Each structure stands twice: as C-alpha cells, then as structure tokens.
JSON list of C-alpha atoms and ligand atoms in Angstrom, two decimals:
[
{"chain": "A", "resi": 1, "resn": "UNK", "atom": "CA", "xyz": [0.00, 0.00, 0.00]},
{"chain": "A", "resi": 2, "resn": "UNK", "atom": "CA", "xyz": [1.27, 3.24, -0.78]},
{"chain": "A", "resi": 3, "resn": "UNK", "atom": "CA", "xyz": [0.94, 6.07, 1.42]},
{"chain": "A", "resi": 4, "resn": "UNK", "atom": "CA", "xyz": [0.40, 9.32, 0.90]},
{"chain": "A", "resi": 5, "resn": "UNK", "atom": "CA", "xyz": [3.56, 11.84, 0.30]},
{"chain": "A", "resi": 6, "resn": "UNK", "atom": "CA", "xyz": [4.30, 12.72, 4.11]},
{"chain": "A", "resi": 7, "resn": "UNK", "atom": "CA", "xyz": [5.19, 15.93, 4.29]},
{"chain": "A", "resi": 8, "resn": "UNK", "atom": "CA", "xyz": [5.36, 17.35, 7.79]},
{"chain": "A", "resi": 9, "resn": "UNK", "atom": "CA", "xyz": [3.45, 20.68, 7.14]},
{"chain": "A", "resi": 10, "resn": "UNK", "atom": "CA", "xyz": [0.38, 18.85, 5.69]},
{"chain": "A", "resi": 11, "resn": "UNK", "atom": "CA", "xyz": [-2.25, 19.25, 8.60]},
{"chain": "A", "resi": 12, "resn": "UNK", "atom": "CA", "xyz": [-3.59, 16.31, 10.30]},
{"chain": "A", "resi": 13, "resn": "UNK", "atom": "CA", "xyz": [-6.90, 15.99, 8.45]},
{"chain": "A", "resi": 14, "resn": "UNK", "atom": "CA", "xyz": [-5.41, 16.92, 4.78]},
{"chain": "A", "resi": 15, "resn": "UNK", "atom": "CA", "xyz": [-2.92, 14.12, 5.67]},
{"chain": "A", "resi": 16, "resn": "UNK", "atom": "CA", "xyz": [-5.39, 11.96, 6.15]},
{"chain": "A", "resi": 17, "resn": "UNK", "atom": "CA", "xyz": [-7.73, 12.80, 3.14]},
{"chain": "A", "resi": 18, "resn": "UNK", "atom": "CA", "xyz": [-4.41, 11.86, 1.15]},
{"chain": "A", "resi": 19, "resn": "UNK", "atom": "CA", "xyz": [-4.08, 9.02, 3.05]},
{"chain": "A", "resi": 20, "resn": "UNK", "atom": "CA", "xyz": [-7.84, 7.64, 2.23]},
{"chain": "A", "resi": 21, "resn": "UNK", "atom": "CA", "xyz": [-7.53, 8.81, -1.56]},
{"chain": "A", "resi": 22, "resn": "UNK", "atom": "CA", "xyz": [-3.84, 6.67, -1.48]},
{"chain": "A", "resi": 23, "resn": "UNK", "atom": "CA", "xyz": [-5.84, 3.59, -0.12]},
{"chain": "A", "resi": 24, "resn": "UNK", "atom": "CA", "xyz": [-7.59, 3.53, -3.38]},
{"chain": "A", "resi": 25, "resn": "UNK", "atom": "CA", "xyz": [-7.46, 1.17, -6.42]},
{"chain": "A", "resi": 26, "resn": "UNK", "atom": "CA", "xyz": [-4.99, 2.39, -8.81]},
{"chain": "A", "resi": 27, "resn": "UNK", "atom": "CA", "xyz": [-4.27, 6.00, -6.79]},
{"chain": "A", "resi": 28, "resn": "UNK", "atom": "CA", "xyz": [-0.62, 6.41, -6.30]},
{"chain": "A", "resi": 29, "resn": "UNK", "atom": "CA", "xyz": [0.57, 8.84, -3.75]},
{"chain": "A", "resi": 30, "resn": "UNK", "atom": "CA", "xyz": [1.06, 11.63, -6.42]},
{"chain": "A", "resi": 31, "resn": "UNK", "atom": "CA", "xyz": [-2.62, 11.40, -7.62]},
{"chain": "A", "resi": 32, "resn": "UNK", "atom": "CA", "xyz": [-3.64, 11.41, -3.31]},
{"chain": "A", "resi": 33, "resn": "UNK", "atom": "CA", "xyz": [-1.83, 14.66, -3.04]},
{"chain": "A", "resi": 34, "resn": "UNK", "atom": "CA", "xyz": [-3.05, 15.73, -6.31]},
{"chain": "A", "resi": 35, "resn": "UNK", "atom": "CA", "xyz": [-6.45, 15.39, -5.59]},
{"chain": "A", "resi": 36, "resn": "UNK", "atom": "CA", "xyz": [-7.06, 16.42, -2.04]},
{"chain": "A", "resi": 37, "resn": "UNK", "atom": "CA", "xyz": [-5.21, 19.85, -2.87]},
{"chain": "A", "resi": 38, "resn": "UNK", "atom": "CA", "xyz": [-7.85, 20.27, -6.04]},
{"chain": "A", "resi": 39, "resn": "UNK", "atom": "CA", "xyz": [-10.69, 19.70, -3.40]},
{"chain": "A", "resi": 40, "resn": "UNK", "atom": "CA", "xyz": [-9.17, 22.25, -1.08]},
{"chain": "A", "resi": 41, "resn": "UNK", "atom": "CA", "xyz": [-9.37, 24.41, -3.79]},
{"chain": "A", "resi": 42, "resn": "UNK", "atom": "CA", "xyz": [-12.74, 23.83, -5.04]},
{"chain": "A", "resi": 43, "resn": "UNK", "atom": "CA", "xyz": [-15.58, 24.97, -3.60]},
{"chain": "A", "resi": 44, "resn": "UNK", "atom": "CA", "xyz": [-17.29, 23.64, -0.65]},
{"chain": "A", "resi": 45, "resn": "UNK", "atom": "CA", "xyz": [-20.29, 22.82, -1.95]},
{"chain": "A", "resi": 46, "resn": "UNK", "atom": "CA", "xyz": [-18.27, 20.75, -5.23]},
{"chain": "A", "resi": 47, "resn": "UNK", "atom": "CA", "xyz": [-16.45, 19.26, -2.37]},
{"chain": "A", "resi": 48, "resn": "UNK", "atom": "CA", "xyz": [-19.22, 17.65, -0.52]},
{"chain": "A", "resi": 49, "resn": "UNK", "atom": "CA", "xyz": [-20.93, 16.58, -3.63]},
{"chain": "A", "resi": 50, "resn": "UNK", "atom": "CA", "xyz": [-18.13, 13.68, -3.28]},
{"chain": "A", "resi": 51, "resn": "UNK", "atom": "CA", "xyz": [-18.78, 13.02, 0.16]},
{"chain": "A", "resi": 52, "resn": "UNK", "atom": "CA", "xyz": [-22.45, 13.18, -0.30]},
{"chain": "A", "resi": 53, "resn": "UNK", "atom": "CA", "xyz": [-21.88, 10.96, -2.94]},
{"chain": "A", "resi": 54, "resn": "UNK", "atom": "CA", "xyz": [-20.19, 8.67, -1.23]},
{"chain": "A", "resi": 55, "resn": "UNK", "atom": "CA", "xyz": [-22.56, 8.27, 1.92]},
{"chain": "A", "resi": 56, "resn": "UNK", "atom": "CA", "xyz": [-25.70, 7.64, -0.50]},
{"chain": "A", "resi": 57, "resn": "UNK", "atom": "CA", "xyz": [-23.97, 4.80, -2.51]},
{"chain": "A", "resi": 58, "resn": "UNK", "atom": "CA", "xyz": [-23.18, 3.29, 1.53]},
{"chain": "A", "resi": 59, "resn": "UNK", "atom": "CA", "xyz": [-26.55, 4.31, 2.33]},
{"chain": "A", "resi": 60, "resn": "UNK", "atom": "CA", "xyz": [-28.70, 3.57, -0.75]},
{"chain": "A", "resi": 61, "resn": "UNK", "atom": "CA", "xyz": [-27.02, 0.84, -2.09]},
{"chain": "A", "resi": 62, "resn": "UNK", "atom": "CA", "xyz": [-27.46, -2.98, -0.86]},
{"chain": "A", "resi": 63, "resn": "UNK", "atom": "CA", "xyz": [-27.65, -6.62, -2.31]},
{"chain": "A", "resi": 64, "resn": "UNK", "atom": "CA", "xyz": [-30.71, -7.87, -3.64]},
{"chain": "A", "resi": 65, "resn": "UNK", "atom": "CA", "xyz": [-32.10, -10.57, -1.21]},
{"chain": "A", "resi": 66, "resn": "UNK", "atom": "CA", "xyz": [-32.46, -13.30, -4.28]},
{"chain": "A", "resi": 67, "resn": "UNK", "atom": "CA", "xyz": [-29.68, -12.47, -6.78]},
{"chain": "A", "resi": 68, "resn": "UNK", "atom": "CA", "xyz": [-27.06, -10.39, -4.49]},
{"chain": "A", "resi": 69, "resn": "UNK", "atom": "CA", "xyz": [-26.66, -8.29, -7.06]},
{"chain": "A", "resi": 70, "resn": "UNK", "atom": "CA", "xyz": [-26.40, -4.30, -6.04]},
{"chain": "A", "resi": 71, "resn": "UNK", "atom": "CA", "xyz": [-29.60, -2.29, -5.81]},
{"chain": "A", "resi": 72, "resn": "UNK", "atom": "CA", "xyz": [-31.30, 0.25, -4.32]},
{"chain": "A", "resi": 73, "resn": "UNK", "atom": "CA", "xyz": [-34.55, -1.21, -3.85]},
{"chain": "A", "resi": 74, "resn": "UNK", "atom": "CA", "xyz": [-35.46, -4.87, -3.28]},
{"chain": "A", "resi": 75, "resn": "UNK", "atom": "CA", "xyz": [-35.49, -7.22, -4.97]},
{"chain": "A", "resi": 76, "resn": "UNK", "atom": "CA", "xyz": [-33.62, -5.71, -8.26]},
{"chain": "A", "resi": 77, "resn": "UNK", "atom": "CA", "xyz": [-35.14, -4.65, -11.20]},
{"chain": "A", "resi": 78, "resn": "UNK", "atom": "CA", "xyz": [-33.80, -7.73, -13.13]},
{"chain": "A", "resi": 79, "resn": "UNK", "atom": "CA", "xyz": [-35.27, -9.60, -10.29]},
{"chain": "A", "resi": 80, "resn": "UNK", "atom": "CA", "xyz": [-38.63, -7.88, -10.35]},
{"chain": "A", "resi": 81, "resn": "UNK", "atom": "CA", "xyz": [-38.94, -8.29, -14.26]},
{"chain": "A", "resi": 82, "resn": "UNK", "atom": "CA", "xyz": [-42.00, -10.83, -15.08]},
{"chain": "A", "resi": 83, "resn": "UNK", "atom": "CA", "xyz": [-40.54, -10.39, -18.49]},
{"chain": "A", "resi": 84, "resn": "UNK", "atom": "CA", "xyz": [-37.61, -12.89, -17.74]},
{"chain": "A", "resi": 85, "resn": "UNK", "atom": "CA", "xyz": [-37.06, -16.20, -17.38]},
{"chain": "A", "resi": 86, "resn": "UNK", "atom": "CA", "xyz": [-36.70, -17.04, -13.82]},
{"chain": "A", "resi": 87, "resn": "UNK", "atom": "CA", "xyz": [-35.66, -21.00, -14.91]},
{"chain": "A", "resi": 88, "resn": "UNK", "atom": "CA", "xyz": [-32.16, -19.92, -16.03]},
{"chain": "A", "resi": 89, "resn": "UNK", "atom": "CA", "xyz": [-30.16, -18.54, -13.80]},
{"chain": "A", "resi": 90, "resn": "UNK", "atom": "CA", "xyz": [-26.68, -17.47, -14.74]},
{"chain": "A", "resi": 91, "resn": "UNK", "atom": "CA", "xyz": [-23.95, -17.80, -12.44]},
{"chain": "A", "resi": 92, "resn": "UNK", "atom": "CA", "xyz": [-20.87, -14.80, -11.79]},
{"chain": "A", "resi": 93, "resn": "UNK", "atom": "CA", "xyz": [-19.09, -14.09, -8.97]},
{"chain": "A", "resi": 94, "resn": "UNK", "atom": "CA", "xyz": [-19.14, -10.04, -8.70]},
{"chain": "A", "resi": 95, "resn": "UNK", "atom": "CA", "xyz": [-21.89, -7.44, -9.56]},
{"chain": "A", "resi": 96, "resn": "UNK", "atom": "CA", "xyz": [-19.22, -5.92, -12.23]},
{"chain": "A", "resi": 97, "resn": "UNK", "atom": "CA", "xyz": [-19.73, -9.21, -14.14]},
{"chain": "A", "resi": 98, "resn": "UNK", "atom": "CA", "xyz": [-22.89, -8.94, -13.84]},
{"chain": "A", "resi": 99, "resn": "UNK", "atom": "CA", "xyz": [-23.68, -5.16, -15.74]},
{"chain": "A", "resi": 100, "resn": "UNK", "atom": "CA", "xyz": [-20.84, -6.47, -18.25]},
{"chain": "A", "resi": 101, "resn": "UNK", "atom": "CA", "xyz": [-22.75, -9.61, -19.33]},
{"chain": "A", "resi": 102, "resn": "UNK", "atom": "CA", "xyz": [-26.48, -7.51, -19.24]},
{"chain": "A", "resi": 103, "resn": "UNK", "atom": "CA", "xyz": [-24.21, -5.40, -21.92]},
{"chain": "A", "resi": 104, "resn": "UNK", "atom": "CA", "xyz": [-25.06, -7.63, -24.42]},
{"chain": "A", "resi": 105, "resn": "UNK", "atom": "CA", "xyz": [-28.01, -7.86, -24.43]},
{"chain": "A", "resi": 106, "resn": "UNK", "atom": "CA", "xyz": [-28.56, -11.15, -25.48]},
{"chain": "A", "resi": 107, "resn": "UNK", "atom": "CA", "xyz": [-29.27, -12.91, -22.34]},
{"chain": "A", "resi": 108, "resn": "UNK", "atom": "CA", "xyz": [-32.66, -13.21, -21.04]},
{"chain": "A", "resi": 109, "resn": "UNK", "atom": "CA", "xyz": [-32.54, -14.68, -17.48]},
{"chain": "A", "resi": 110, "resn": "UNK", "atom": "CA", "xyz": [-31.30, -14.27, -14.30]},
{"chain": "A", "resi": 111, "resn": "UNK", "atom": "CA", "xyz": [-28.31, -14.14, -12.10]},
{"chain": "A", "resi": 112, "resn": "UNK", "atom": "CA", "xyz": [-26.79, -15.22, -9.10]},
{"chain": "A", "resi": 113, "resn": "UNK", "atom": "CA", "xyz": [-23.95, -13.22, -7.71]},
{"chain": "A", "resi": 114, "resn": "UNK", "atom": "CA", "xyz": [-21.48, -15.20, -5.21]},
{"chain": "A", "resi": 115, "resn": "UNK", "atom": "CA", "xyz": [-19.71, -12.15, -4.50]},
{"chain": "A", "resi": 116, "resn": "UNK", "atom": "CA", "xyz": [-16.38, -13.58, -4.63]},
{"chain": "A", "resi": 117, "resn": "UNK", "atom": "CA", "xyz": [-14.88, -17.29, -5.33]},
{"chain": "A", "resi": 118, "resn": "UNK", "atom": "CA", "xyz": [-13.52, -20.10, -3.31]},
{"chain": "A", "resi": 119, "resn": "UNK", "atom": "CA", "xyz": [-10.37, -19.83, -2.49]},
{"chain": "A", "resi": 120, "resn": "UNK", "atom": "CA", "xyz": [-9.32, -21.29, 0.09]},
{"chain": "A", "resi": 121, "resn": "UNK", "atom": "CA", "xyz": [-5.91, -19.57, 0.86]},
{"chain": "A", "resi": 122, "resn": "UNK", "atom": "CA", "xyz": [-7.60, -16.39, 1.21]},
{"chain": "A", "resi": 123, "resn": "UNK", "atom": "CA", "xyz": [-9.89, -18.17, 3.53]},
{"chain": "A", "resi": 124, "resn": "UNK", "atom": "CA", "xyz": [-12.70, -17.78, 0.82]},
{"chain": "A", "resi": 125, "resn": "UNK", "atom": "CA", "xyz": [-15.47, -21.00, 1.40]},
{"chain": "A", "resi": 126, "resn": "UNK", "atom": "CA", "xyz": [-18.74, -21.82, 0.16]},
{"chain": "A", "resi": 127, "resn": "UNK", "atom": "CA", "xyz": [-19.95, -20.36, 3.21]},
{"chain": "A", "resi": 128, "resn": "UNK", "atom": "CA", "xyz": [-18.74, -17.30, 3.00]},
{"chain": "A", "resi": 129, "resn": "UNK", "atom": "CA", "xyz": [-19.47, -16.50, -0.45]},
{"chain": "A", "resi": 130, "resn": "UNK", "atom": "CA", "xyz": [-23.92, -16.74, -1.17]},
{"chain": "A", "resi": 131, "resn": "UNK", "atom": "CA", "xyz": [-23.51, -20.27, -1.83]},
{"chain": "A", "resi": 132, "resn": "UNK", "atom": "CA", "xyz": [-26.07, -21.73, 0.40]},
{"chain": "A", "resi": 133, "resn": "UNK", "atom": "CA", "xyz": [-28.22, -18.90, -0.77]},
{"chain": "A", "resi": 134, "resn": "UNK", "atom": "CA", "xyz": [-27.68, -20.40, -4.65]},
{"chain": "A", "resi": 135, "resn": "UNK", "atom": "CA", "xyz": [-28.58, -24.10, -3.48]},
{"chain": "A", "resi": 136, "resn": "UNK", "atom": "CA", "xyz": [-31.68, -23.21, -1.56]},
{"chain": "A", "resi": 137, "resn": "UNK", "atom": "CA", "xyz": [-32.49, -21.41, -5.12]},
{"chain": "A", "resi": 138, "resn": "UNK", "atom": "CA", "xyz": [-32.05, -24.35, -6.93]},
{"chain": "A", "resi": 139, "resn": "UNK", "atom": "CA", "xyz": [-33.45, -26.49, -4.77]},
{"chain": "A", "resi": 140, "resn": "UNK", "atom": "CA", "xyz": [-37.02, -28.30, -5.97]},
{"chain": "A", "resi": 141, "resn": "UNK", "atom": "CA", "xyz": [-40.00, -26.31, -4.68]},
{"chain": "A", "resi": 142, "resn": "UNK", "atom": "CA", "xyz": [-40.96, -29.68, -3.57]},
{"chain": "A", "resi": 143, "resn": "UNK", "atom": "CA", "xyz": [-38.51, -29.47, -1.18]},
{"chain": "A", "resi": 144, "resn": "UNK", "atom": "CA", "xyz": [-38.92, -26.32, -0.04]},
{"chain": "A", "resi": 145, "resn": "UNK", "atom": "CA", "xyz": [-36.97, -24.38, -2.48]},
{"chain": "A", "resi": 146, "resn": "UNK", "atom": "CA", "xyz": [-37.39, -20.41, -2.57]},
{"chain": "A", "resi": 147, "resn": "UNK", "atom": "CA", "xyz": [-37.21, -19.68, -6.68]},
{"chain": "A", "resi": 148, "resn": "UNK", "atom": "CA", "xyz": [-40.24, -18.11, -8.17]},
{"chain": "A", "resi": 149, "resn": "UNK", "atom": "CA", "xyz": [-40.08, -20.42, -11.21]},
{"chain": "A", "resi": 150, "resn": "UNK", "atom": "CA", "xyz": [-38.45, -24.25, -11.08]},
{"chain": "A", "resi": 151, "resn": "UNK", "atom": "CA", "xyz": [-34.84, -24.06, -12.07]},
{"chain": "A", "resi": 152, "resn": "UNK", "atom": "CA", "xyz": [-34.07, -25.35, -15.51]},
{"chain": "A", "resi": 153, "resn": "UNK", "atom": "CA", "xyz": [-30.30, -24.58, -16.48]},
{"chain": "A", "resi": 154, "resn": "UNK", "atom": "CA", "xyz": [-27.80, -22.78, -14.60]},
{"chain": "A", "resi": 155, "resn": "UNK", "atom": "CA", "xyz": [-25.43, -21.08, -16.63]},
{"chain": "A", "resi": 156, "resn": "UNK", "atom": "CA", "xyz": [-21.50, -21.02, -14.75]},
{"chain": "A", "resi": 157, "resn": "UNK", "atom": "CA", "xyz": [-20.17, -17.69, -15.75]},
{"chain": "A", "resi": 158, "resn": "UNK", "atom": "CA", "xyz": [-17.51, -17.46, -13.19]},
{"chain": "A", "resi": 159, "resn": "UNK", "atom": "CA", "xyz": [-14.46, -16.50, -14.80]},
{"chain": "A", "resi": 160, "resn": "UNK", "atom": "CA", "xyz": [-11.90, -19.15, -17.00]},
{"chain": "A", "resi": 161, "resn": "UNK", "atom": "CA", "xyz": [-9.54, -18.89, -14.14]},
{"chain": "A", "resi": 162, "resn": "UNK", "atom": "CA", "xyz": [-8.10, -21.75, -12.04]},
{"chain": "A", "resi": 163, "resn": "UNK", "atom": "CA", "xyz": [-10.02, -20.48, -8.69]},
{"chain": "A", "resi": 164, "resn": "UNK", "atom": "CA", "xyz": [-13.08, -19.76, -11.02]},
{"chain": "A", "resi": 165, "resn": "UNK", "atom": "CA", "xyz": [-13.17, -23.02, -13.04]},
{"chain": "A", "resi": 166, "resn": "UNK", "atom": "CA", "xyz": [-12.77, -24.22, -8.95]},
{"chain": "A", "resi": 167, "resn": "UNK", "atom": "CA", "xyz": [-16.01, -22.37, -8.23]},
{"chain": "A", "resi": 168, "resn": "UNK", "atom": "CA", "xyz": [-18.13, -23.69, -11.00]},
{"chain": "A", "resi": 169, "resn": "UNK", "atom": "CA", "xyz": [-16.82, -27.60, -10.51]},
{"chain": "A", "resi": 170, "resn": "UNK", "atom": "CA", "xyz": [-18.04, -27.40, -6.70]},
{"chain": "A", "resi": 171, "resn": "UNK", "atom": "CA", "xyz": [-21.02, -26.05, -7.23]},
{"chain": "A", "resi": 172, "resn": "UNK", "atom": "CA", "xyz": [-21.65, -28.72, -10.28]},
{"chain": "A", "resi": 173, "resn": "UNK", "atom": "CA", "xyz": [-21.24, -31.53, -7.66]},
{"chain": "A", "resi": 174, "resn": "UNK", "atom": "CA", "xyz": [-23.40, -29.52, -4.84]},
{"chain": "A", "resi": 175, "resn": "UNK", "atom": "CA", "xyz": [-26.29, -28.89, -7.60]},
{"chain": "A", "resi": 176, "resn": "UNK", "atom": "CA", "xyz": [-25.96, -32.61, -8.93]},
{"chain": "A", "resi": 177, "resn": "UNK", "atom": "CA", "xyz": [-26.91, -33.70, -5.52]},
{"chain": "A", "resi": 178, "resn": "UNK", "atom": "CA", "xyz": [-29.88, -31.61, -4.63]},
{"chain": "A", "resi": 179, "resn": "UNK", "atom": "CA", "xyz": [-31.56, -30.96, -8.34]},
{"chain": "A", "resi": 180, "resn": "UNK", "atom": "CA", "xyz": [-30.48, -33.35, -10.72]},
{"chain": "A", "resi": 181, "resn": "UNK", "atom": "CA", "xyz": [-32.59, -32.64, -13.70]},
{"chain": "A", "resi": 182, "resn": "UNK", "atom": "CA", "xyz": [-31.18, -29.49, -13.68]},
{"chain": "A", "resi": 183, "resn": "UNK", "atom": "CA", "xyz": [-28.91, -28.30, -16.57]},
{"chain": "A", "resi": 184, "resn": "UNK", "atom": "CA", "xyz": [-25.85, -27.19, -16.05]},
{"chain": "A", "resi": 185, "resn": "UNK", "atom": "CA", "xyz": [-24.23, -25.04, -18.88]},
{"chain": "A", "resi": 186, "resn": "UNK", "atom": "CA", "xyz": [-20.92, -22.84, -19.17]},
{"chain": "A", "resi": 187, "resn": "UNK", "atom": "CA", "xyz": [-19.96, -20.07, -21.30]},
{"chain": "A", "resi": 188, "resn": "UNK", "atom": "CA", "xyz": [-18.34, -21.41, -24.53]},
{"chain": "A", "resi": 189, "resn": "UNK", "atom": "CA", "xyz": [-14.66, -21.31, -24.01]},
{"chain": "A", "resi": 190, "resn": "UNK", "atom": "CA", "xyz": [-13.97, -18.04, -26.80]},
{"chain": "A", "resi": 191, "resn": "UNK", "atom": "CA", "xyz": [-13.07, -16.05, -23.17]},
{"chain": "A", "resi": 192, "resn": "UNK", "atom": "CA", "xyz": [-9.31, -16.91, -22.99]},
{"chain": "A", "resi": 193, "resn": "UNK", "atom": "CA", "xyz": [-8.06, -18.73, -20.12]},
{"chain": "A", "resi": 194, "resn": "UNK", "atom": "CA", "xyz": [-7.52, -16.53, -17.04]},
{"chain": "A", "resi": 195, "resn": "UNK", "atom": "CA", "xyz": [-9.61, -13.53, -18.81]},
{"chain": "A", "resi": 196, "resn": "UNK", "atom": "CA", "xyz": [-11.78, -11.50, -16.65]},
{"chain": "A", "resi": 197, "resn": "UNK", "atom": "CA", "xyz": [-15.21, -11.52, -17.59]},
{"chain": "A", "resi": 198, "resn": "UNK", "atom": "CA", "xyz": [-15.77, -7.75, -16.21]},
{"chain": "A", "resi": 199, "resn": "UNK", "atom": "CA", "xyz": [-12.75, -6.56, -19.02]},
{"chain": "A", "resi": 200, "resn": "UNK", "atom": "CA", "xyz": [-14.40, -8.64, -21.41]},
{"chain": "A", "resi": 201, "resn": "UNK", "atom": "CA", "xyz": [-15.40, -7.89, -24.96]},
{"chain": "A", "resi": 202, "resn": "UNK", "atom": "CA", "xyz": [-18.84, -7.48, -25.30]},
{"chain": "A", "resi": 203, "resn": "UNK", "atom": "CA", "xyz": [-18.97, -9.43, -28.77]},
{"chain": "A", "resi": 204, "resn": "UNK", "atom": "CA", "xyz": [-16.89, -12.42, -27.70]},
{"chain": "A", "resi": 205, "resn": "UNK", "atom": "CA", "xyz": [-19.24, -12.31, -24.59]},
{"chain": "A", "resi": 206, "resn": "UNK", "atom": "CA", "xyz": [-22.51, -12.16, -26.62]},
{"chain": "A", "resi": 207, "resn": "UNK", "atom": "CA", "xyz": [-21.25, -15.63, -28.30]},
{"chain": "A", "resi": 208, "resn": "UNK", "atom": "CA", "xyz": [-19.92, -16.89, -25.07]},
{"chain": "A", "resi": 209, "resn": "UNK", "atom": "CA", "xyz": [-23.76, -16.32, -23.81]},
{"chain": "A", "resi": 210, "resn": "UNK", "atom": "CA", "xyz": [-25.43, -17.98, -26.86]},
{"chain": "A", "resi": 211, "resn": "UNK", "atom": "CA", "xyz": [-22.63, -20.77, -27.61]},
{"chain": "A", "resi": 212, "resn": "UNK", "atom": "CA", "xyz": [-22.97, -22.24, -24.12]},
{"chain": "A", "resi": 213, "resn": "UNK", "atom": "CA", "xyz": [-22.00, -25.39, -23.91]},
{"chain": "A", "resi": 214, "resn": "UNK", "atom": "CA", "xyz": [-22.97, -28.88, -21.46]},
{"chain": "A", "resi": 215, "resn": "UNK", "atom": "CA", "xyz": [-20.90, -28.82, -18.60]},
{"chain": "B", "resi": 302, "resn": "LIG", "atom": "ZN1", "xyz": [-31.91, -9.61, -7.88]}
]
C-alpha cells in the first residue's frame, strides 16, 4: 500500500484525506496529493458533492435478497422483471460481471452473484461467499426451495480462471446432488483462459452467452 507523500506541514486531516484517496485502487501517492489539494481548492459545496456521494452509494445501495446483485430497492429490477425467465439462472461471482454480461443484451434470465470465489488460501469458502443462498435457489419447490419459477439450467459464468473453473466444478457436484434434472451449462470457451469476464469484450461475450456449452 502506498501512502500518501508525508510531508510534515500537511495538517492532520489533509494528511489523512491523502491518506484515504492513497488507499484507493490504482491512486498512487502523487494522484492522493493531487487530488485532495484540487478539493481544497474547489468549492465547498463541489467538495461535498463527493462526500455526499459517497454516503448515499453506503446508504442507498445494498444486495438484492435473491440475486445479491447491487440495488437500491429490493429485490432488483432484473429480479422484479416478469418479463424474464426465472428457470435460467446465470452464475458470476461479482456485480461488475454482472452489468458487463447484461451489456449484451442477449441474455434473457437471471443471475446469481457469489460475490467472490472459493479460495481457500484467502480463507474464501462456500460459506462465506452466497452459496447456500444459490442451493436453496435451486433447490425443488418440492422441497422447499425459494425460486419463483423451477430451475431449468444454470449457466456457470464465473471467470476461466483456475479459482473460477474451482467455483463452477463445486457447485456442479453440490447442484448434482440436490436438483439433478437441472442443466448445467458454461460459457463457450472463446473467453481466454484466465480472462476477466468484467474486461471482457462485449462481442466475444454475446457468443460466449449464446454458444454455451454442457458442462
Ligand atoms: Zn436480484
């Protein structure tokens, strides 16, 4: 982690504005300094915008109780949309891969989000991911399952990684045991190993969608 450029005349709460800007994705030290001295500068009310900005999305912004994906109101509107079909449901582990495959535009289901992957090194298990949210999904209304339509095919869109490719094998065997007739489907293999679905191209992700194959 980089922290911001300590210089010893910087006032206690500029120094740490630059330090919460330096804890950023992808913001160096430079850009920290850079951009707490800009909203010094700028007015107080452009200032706040950010930080009123930032407390709605904390606020406002939650999982969806079914899919996980973010929304402000509950369930989401992909959720909520009769127009669907609530049979498929497509697999990803993070929000961001979910927007990227709705970018198409080609698929017509619904999602899961897992919000993460199993790893286990990082201490990542079913459990902590919505795993045991996704089974009960699955599971056969006879048997007390909570989907508003019976499951046909689940689509594994977690990404062509080793930890990914993990993911999807686990929940194969987990599925297998509690909804057999069940169809279980990946995206066709045109994502290159270890690609990340959220940097994907659209295109090659519109035919991964429609050239799914049997897993
Ligand atoms: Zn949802």
């Amino acid at each position: 982690m980089t922290m911001a450029v300590s210089n010893p005349h910087y006032t206690e709460s500029l120094r740490k504005l630059m330090d919460a800007f330096g804890r950023l994705p992808g913001v160096g030290s430079r850009s920290a300094e850079r951009i707490a001295f800009h909203l010094l500068k700028s007015s107080r009310e452009e200032a706040l915008e950010l930080s009123d900005a930032i407390r709605a999305v904390k606020d406002q912004v939650r999982h969806c109780s079914i899919c996980f994906n973010l929304t402000e109101g509950d369930p989401c509107s992909i959720c909520a949309d009769g127009s669907r079909d609530h049979g498929i449901i497509c697999v990803v582990e993070q929000p961001k891969d979910l927007l990227q495959l709705e970018s198409t535009g080609v698929y017509k289901g619904v999602y899961h989000v897992l919000l993460g992957r199993i790893a286990p090194l990082e201490n990542l298990t079913p459990s902590e991911l919505t795993i045991p949210q996704l089974l009960e999904r699955v599971k056969p209304a006879a048997e007390g399952g909570g989907s508003a339509a019976p499951v046909k095919e689940i689509i594994f869109a977690t990404n062509p990684t080793m930890e990914g490719d993990g993911t999807a094998l686990y929940l194969q065997q987990e599925i297998a045991k509690i909804a057999p007739g069940v169809t279980i489907t990946r995206l066709a293999r045109g994502l290159p190993a270890g690609a990340q679905i959220e940097y994907s191209n659209k295109a090659i992700l519109a035919d991964a969608i429609s050239g799914r194959t049997k897993a």
